[in-house]
Tab-separated table of C-alpha atoms and ligand atoms in Angstrom:
chain	number	residue	atom	x	y	z
Y	1	MET	CA	42.278	-189.171	-52.879
Y	2	THR	CA	41.359	-192.005	-53.920
Y	3	ALA	CA	37.891	-192.699	-56.006
Y	4	THR	CA	35.551	-195.349	-54.210
Y	5	ILE	CA	34.124	-197.499	-56.847
Y	6	ALA	CA	33.118	-201.529	-56.438
Y	7	PRO	CA	33.893	-202.057	-52.713
Y	8	ALA	CA	35.295	-205.597	-53.006
Y	9	GLY	CA	35.192	-206.226	-57.162
Y	10	VAL	CA	37.140	-205.295	-59.093
Y	11	GLN	CA	36.696	-202.496	-62.702
Y	12	ILE	CA	39.294	-202.576	-65.267
Y	13	THR	CA	38.670	-200.682	-68.851
Y	14	GLY	CA	41.200	-200.563	-71.568
Y	15	LEU	CA	43.736	-201.879	-70.027
Y	16	ARG	CA	47.366	-201.812	-71.656
Y	17	LYS	CA	50.347	-203.323	-70.931
Y	18	SER	CA	54.030	-203.362	-72.475
Y	19	TYR	CA	57.671	-204.361	-72.187
Y	20	GLY	CA	59.397	-202.125	-74.282
Y	21	SER	CA	57.832	-202.447	-77.692
Y	22	ASN	CA	56.047	-205.594	-76.701
Y	23	GLU	CA	52.535	-204.894	-75.653
Y	24	VAL	CA	51.239	-208.060	-73.975
Y	25	LEU	CA	47.828	-206.318	-72.774
Y	26	LYS	CA	45.872	-204.297	-75.588
Y	27	GLY	CA	43.042	-202.540	-74.079
Y	28	ILE	CA	41.588	-205.521	-71.466
Y	29	ASP	CA	38.101	-204.701	-69.726
Y	30	LEU	CA	36.902	-206.961	-66.977
Y	31	THR	CA	34.597	-206.385	-64.249
Y	32	VAL	CA	34.600	-208.933	-61.590
Y	33	ASN	CA	31.352	-208.194	-59.119
Y	34	PRO	CA	31.966	-208.812	-55.185
Y	35	GLY	CA	31.632	-212.040	-54.608
Y	36	GLN	CA	32.258	-213.634	-57.602
Y	37	VAL	CA	34.651	-216.387	-59.837
Y	38	VAL	CA	36.251	-215.051	-62.688
Y	39	CYS	CA	38.719	-217.288	-63.796
Y	40	LEU	CA	41.183	-216.582	-66.634
Y	41	ILE	CA	41.941	-219.230	-69.201
Y	42	GLY	CA	44.091	-218.783	-72.068
Y	43	PRO	CA	47.801	-220.432	-73.861
Y	44	SER	CA	50.962	-219.574	-72.273
Y	45	GLY	CA	52.064	-215.950	-72.735
Y	46	SER	CA	48.619	-214.899	-73.273
Y	47	GLY	CA	48.883	-212.121	-70.464
Y	48	LYS	CA	46.927	-214.106	-68.105
Y	49	SER	CA	49.922	-213.435	-64.988
Y	50	THR	CA	50.329	-209.407	-66.745
Y	51	LEU	CA	46.929	-209.353	-66.203
Y	52	LEU	CA	46.680	-210.410	-62.763
Y	53	ARG	CA	49.995	-208.564	-61.759
Y	54	CYS	CA	48.421	-205.360	-63.042
Y	55	ILE	CA	45.164	-205.717	-60.236
Y	56	ASN	CA	48.025	-205.283	-57.000
Y	57	LEU	CA	50.561	-202.979	-59.540
Y	58	LEU	CA	53.226	-205.661	-59.468
Y	59	GLU	CA	53.185	-203.754	-63.040
Y	60	GLN	CA	52.608	-200.744	-64.141
Y	61	PRO	CA	50.173	-200.594	-66.541
Y	62	ASN	CA	50.366	-198.077	-69.550
Y	63	GLY	CA	47.035	-197.504	-70.187
Y	64	GLY	CA	43.528	-197.830	-68.901
Y	65	THR	CA	41.722	-197.572	-65.768
Y	66	ILE	CA	41.669	-200.008	-62.883
Y	67	HIS	CA	39.483	-200.141	-59.314
Y	68	VAL	CA	40.108	-202.673	-56.538
Y	69	ALA	CA	38.695	-202.734	-53.742
Y	70	GLY	CA	37.450	-199.546	-53.329
Y	71	PHE	CA	40.767	-198.220	-55.224
Y	72	ASP	CA	41.513	-196.241	-57.948
Y	73	ALA	CA	44.632	-198.441	-59.097
Y	74	THR	CA	45.264	-195.616	-61.593
Y	75	ASP	CA	45.178	-192.815	-59.567
Y	76	GLU	CA	48.486	-191.258	-59.757
Y	77	ASP	CA	48.555	-190.387	-55.693
Y	78	VAL	CA	46.742	-193.827	-54.721
Y	79	ASP	CA	47.808	-195.438	-51.016
Y	80	VAL	CA	49.651	-198.807	-52.938
Y	81	ASP	CA	50.022	-200.381	-49.836
Y	82	ALA	CA	46.558	-199.993	-48.256
Y	83	MET	CA	45.495	-200.961	-51.421
Y	84	ARG	CA	47.123	-204.430	-51.761
Y	85	ALA	CA	46.124	-204.659	-48.044
Y	86	HIS	CA	43.039	-205.366	-49.411
Y	87	VAL	CA	44.128	-208.358	-52.171
Y	88	GLY	CA	45.418	-211.577	-51.441
Y	89	MET	CA	47.990	-213.210	-54.168
Y	90	VAL	CA	48.550	-216.468	-54.524
Y	91	PHE	CA	51.315	-217.394	-56.795
Y	92	GLN	CA	52.684	-220.739	-58.711
Y	93	GLN	CA	55.638	-221.088	-57.144
Y	94	PHE	CA	53.691	-220.842	-53.179
Y	95	ASN	CA	56.824	-217.468	-52.709
Y	96	LEU	CA	57.313	-218.308	-48.970
Y	97	PHE	CA	59.619	-216.859	-46.833
Y	98	PRO	CA	62.044	-219.503	-46.622
Y	99	HIS	CA	63.371	-218.720	-43.273
Y	100	LEU	CA	60.094	-218.319	-41.229
Y	101	THR	CA	58.547	-221.013	-40.106
Y	102	VAL	CA	54.629	-221.172	-41.294
Y	103	LEU	CA	53.040	-219.498	-38.498
Y	104	GLN	CA	56.106	-216.562	-39.353
Y	105	ASN	CA	54.720	-216.625	-42.329
Y	106	CYS	CA	51.474	-216.213	-41.398
Y	107	THR	CA	51.654	-213.231	-38.972
Y	108	VAL	CA	54.909	-210.965	-40.355
Y	109	ALA	CA	52.478	-208.841	-42.715
Y	110	GLN	CA	49.389	-208.764	-40.412
Y	111	GLU	CA	51.786	-206.992	-37.552
Y	112	LYS	CA	53.352	-204.902	-40.130
Y	113	VAL	CA	50.970	-203.600	-42.222
Y	114	LEU	CA	47.943	-204.162	-40.025
Y	115	LYS	CA	49.369	-203.385	-36.609
Y	116	ARG	CA	48.321	-206.340	-35.557
Y	117	SER	CA	50.118	-207.838	-31.760
Y	118	ARG	CA	51.943	-210.443	-32.320
Y	119	ALA	CA	49.011	-212.419	-30.109
Y	120	GLU	CA	45.983	-211.536	-32.108
Y	121	ALA	CA	47.944	-212.120	-35.612
Y	122	GLU	CA	49.082	-215.432	-34.017
Y	123	ALA	CA	45.441	-216.436	-33.327
Y	124	VAL	CA	44.609	-214.841	-36.794
Y	125	ALA	CA	46.808	-217.260	-38.332
Y	126	ARG	CA	46.003	-220.076	-36.584
Y	127	LYS	CA	42.500	-220.290	-38.077
Y	128	HIS	CA	43.240	-220.091	-40.677
Y	129	LEU	CA	46.028	-222.454	-40.869
Y	130	SER	CA	43.750	-224.901	-38.832
Y	131	ALA	CA	40.961	-224.097	-42.014
Y	132	VAL	CA	43.423	-225.244	-44.074
Y	133	GLY	CA	44.215	-228.994	-42.113
Y	134	LEU	CA	47.871	-227.111	-41.517
Y	135	GLY	CA	46.975	-226.430	-37.393
Y	136	SER	CA	49.543	-228.706	-36.580
Y	137	PHE	CA	52.526	-227.639	-38.896
Y	138	GLN	CA	52.615	-224.045	-37.250
Y	139	SER	CA	56.726	-224.488	-36.271
Y	140	ARG	CA	57.383	-226.565	-39.091
Y	141	TYR	CA	59.841	-224.622	-42.059
Y	142	PRO	CA	58.076	-224.399	-45.826
Y	143	VAL	CA	61.169	-226.733	-47.042
Y	144	GLU	CA	59.586	-229.112	-44.452
Y	145	LEU	CA	56.773	-229.453	-46.710
Y	146	SER	CA	54.902	-230.733	-49.397
Y	147	GLY	CA	54.282	-228.162	-52.395
Y	148	GLY	CA	50.049	-228.891	-51.858
Y	149	GLN	CA	51.015	-228.120	-47.782
Y	150	GLN	CA	53.101	-225.266	-48.810
Y	151	GLN	CA	50.268	-223.637	-51.148
Y	152	ARG	CA	48.086	-224.216	-48.276
Y	153	VAL	CA	50.338	-222.074	-46.353
Y	154	ALA	CA	50.475	-219.383	-48.927
Y	155	ILE	CA	46.762	-219.331	-48.961
Y	156	ALA	CA	46.724	-218.884	-45.273
Y	157	ARG	CA	48.960	-216.417	-45.523
Y	158	ALA	CA	46.780	-214.522	-47.648
Y	159	LEU	CA	43.849	-214.682	-45.545
Y	160	SER	CA	44.917	-214.303	-42.473
Y	161	MET	CA	45.152	-210.373	-44.335
Y	162	ASP	CA	41.310	-210.507	-44.229
Y	163	PRO	CA	41.742	-209.630	-47.934
Y	164	LYS	CA	38.456	-208.175	-50.046
Y	165	LEU	CA	39.915	-210.041	-52.929
Y	166	MET	CA	41.937	-212.464	-53.804
Y	167	LEU	CA	43.808	-213.294	-56.462
Y	168	PHE	CA	45.148	-216.626	-57.485
Y	169	ASP	CA	48.324	-217.337	-60.634
Y	170	GLU	CA	47.893	-220.866	-61.666
Y	171	PRO	CA	48.071	-221.924	-57.988
Y	172	THR	CA	47.708	-225.675	-58.995
Y	173	SER	CA	50.569	-226.085	-61.656
Y	174	ALA	CA	53.461	-226.777	-59.640
Y	175	LEU	CA	51.748	-229.154	-57.903
Y	176	ASP	CA	51.996	-233.149	-57.989
Y	177	PRO	CA	48.355	-234.615	-59.232
Y	178	GLU	CA	47.582	-236.084	-56.089
Y	179	THR	CA	47.837	-232.766	-53.310
Y	180	VAL	CA	46.167	-230.609	-56.369
Y	181	GLY	CA	42.626	-231.662	-55.345
Y	182	ASP	CA	43.533	-230.552	-51.793
Y	183	VAL	CA	44.193	-227.110	-53.112
Y	184	LEU	CA	40.960	-226.988	-55.325
Y	185	ALA	CA	38.990	-228.088	-52.045
Y	186	ILE	CA	40.067	-225.158	-50.403
Y	187	MET	CA	39.714	-222.659	-52.996
Y	188	ARG	CA	35.983	-223.923	-53.919
Y	189	GLY	CA	35.714	-223.405	-50.546
Y	190	LEU	CA	36.091	-220.046	-50.146
Y	191	ALA	CA	34.289	-219.543	-53.495
Y	192	GLN	CA	31.358	-220.691	-51.409
Y	193	ASP	CA	31.494	-218.394	-48.713
Y	194	GLY	CA	31.216	-215.481	-50.763
Y	195	MET	CA	35.264	-214.488	-51.358
Y	196	THR	CA	35.839	-212.591	-54.577
Y	197	MET	CA	38.584	-214.531	-56.431
Y	198	VAL	CA	40.621	-213.552	-60.213
Y	199	VAL	CA	41.795	-217.287	-60.787
Y	200	VAL	CA	44.259	-218.074	-63.785
Y	201	THR	CA	44.030	-222.004	-64.622
Y	202	HIS	CA	44.193	-224.936	-66.485
Y	203	GLU	CA	42.049	-226.487	-64.485
Y	204	MET	CA	38.994	-226.289	-66.784
Y	205	ALA	CA	36.814	-228.727	-64.759
Y	206	PHE	CA	37.308	-226.507	-61.790
Y	207	ALA	CA	36.713	-223.342	-63.966
Y	208	ARG	CA	33.424	-225.459	-65.203
Y	209	GLU	CA	32.351	-226.036	-62.071
Y	210	VAL	CA	33.098	-222.766	-59.467
Y	211	ALA	CA	33.525	-219.927	-62.101
Y	212	ASP	CA	30.403	-217.373	-62.846
Y	213	HIS	CA	32.177	-216.176	-65.157
Y	214	VAL	CA	35.136	-216.987	-67.632
Y	215	VAL	CA	37.205	-215.056	-69.581
Y	216	PHE	CA	39.195	-216.545	-72.506
Y	217	MET	CA	42.722	-214.006	-73.272
Y	218	ASP	CA	44.775	-215.030	-76.228
Y	219	ARG	CA	47.630	-212.643	-77.291
Y	220	GLY	CA	46.743	-209.500	-75.531
Y	221	VAL	CA	43.344	-209.348	-75.721
Y	222	VAL	CA	39.850	-210.579	-74.178
Y	223	VAL	CA	38.905	-213.114	-77.135
Y	224	GLU	CA	35.600	-214.683	-75.208
Y	225	GLN	CA	33.288	-213.780	-72.424
Y	226	GLY	CA	30.402	-215.584	-70.109
Y	227	HIS	CA	29.245	-218.408	-68.468
Y	228	PRO	CA	31.599	-221.229	-67.757
Y	229	ASP	CA	28.871	-223.262	-69.891
Y	230	GLN	CA	28.723	-220.970	-72.710
Y	231	VAL	CA	32.477	-220.208	-73.120
Y	232	ILE	CA	33.998	-223.472	-71.827
Y	233	GLY	CA	31.083	-226.329	-72.804
Y	234	ASN	CA	30.255	-224.286	-75.865
Y	235	PRO	CA	32.647	-221.194	-77.589
Y	236	LYS	CA	32.017	-219.319	-80.148
Y	237	GLU	CA	35.441	-218.397	-81.676
Y	238	PRO	CA	37.434	-220.702	-83.144
Y	239	ARG	CA	40.474	-219.770	-81.250
Y	240	THR	CA	38.508	-220.511	-77.728
Y	241	GLN	CA	37.734	-223.915	-79.584
Y	242	ASP	CA	41.734	-224.262	-80.589
Y	243	PHE	CA	42.574	-223.985	-76.999
Y	244	LEU	CA	40.215	-226.136	-75.342
Y	245	ARG	CA	40.887	-228.596	-78.012
Y	246	ARG	CA	44.657	-228.666	-76.816
Y	247	VAL	CA	43.532	-228.502	-73.179
Y	248	LEU	CA	40.981	-230.792	-72.670
K	301	ADP	P1	50.698	-215.758	-69.644
K	301	ADP	O1	50.287	-215.543	-67.839
K	301	ADP	O2	49.768	-216.195	-70.135
K	301	ADP	O3	51.502	-217.289	-69.546
K	301	ADP	P2	52.427	-213.812	-69.261
K	301	ADP	O4	51.611	-212.639	-68.853
K	301	ADP	O5	53.325	-214.170	-68.652
K	301	ADP	O6	51.534	-214.185	-70.374
K	301	ADP	O7	53.122	-213.242	-70.294
K	301	ADP	C1	52.471	-212.575	-71.338
K	301	ADP	C2	53.818	-211.613	-72.162
K	301	ADP	O8	54.193	-210.957	-71.777
K	301	ADP	C3	55.070	-212.896	-72.936
K	301	ADP	O9	55.293	-212.531	-74.049
K	301	ADP	C4	56.073	-212.786	-72.135
K	301	ADP	O10	56.925	-212.903	-72.511
K	301	ADP	C5	55.793	-211.275	-71.759
K	301	ADP	N1	56.411	-210.843	-69.939
K	301	ADP	C6	55.362	-211.034	-68.929
K	301	ADP	N2	56.503	-210.388	-68.034
K	301	ADP	C7	57.569	-209.926	-69.243
K	301	ADP	C8	58.893	-208.962	-67.744
K	301	ADP	N3	58.808	-209.381	-66.649
K	301	ADP	N4	59.346	-208.666	-69.325
K	301	ADP	C9	59.610	-208.503	-70.498
K	301	ADP	N5	58.386	-209.376	-70.812
K	301	ADP	C10	57.487	-210.194	-70.290
K	302	MG	MG1	50.888	-216.726	-65.859
């Protein structure tokens, strides 16, 4: 059996991950309390995506412990499918199923993983599609949507699984500037509704406004973390200061 710790949060200690001889996570400690929004910032290649992907075991850690949504992810007997059912993930490149309609994108995992009936899954999907402003797009295919609309479908698809935790990996980096605001507004709303969220982002204004906690990573380590007013507004570490000078 897996231990039950941190019902909706994340607790990571000493997390290590290597690709061959390249150690990209060098002992990461991170706590995300239930209902908190944590933003991960840092230069390209610092290990942010790898960290996020380790949380739902899209990457297999080489060391350390991860507790997520009540599961011990680093227990070799963990029920990975059950764990992932509680963890929604939204990617930079949307990753919608191209051969399925918008509605089907939002129902397939509900039926397969949660064993919901078609009617129930469609009702849940419609609720979330309406909430992201896409109630009238259910019969379209992803290719017929703008990037911002596809990302809103991806968020609705994740929310249709009733996740305890949402992971976002640069959700607005591939979007046209005029659609970034729509996606950030949905994420802001989710945060206000109390969703636990880990967000990799280069949107410093969003991080400063919405995050409870900001983590600055560089070269596989956490260099500095704390309240956004401190880490983004008044960083102590030279590496954080350099990074912020370049992105702000
Ligand atoms: P970030 O998201 O901060 O840009 P990543 O986590 O994507 O950083 O990458 C961290 C490092 O790990 C980089 O050096 C990258 O090249 C390497 N890396 C990421 N994924 C893989 C992979 N599947 N195989 C080999 N190296 C990888
Ligand atoms: Mg990345």
